[in-house]
Amino acid sequence: MSVFNAYMELSGKVDAEVIRGEKLSHRTTYRIGGPADLFVIPRNYQALTRTFEILGREGVPWAVLGRGSNVLVSDAGYRGCVIKLGREFTRIDVGEDGLVTAGAGALLTRLVAQAQQAGLSGLEMLTGVPGTVGGAVSMNAGMRYEWIGARVSSVVTVKPREGMRRYQGTDIEWDYRWCSLPADEVILEAAFALTPADRQAIATEMESRLARRRLRQPMGLPSCGSVFRNPPKASAGRLVEECGLAGLTVGGAQISDKHANFIVNRSGASAQDVVTCMRRMHDEVKAAYDIDLTPEVKLLGFEE
């Protein structure tokens, strides 16, 4: 692997911002994580495909990062290239037929707000959810029985060295915190079929949902959101709380006493602090209830 060769070629031949040693703590909502060997922001599709070509030729591993709202980055950082989709991938277009098309790099908050302004309902369950459209689609963001996949009309992806692919929403299997899109493809944009409704009624529903989030979740401290998926017919947060772990502190990390499925960065937490909390949560729930909690947060830069 030659990171240096990749850096030199990316810097000279690709329409992208290219950074060496970017601290990923600056790029995640956790405010945790060491540096990436390379950090690249391709401004358009041609720059993205060229980036894939160069990284592939030089044998440099890569990962795509949106807003970093569901990611825990290792204290050692990432030995490879982290890609953040640039300007061309942040556009949002509202059609007259209730179809809203958004680039994978667009913020969910913008998507939800523009749908409301256009008098289109169907995305209210995402009010207050941080992240980007691509990340939300890939993990089927939403609630246990109400998720973004139900509104997806189509998705455009790219598979490195093979090109673009388009999927109809009905071609994709959707389940709680999961969809069947191939893991080796990168989402470029998604279209959402929404329903005309009164703008004020949509705004009222959004305000209600945001108020419930503020009441139930620790929104004032850095976190990644929910750490574990809810198991069938149970709440991960309630299970952790019943094990007496709410409020547990390890270094600068704390299992929230407001919602025990959140680990917050109270003060300079390391990734290892968070992992130690996660292991404690998992192991004690397993011992008490024989339930094997599955992480919802994605880990980047950790050894397998």
PDB file of C-alpha atoms in Angstrom, residues 16 25 35 37 39 63 78 107-108 110 119 137 145 163 166 189 211 217 222 241 264 282:
ATOM      1  CA  ALA A  16     -11.180  17.102  -4.650  1.00  0.00           C
ATOM      2  CA  SER A  25     -12.574  13.607  15.963  1.00  0.00           C
ATOM      3  CA  PRO A  35      -6.244  10.718  12.218  1.00  0.00           C
ATOM      4  CA  ASP A  37      -3.938   8.654   6.551  1.00  0.00           C
ATOM      5  CA  PHE A  39      -9.155  12.418   3.893  1.00  0.00           C
ATOM      6  CA  ALA A  63     -14.324   4.086   3.878  1.00  0.00           C
ATOM      7  CA  TYR A  78      -7.850   4.910  10.171  1.00  0.00           C
ATOM      8  CA  LEU A 107     -28.033  16.603   5.668  1.00  0.00           C
ATOM      9  CA  LEU A 108     -31.197  14.925   6.921  1.00  0.00           C
ATOM     10  CA  ARG A 110     -32.225  19.942   5.318  1.00  0.00           C
ATOM     11  CA  GLY A 119     -46.008  20.706   2.032  1.00  0.00           C
ATOM     12  CA  VAL A 137     -30.810   5.029   3.772  1.00  0.00           C
ATOM     13  CA  TYR A 145     -41.774   0.135  13.022  1.00  0.00           C
ATOM     14  CA  GLY A 163     -20.138   2.036 -12.334  1.00  0.00           C
ATOM     15  CA  ARG A 166     -30.195   2.133  -9.840  1.00  0.00           C
ATOM     16  CA  GLU A 189     -28.623   9.724  -4.170  1.00  0.00           C
ATOM     17  CA  ALA A 211     -39.791  17.671  21.891  1.00  0.00           C
ATOM     18  CA  GLN A 217     -32.459  11.529  24.851  1.00  0.00           C
ATOM     19  CA  PRO A 222     -21.510  14.474  22.023  1.00  0.00           C
ATOM     20  CA  GLU A 241     -30.834   0.407  32.935  1.00  0.00           C
ATOM     21  CA  VAL A 264     -21.987  10.329  25.909  1.00  0.00           C
ATOM     22  CA  HIS A 282     -23.299  -6.136  26.364  1.00  0.00           C
TER      23      HIS A 282
END
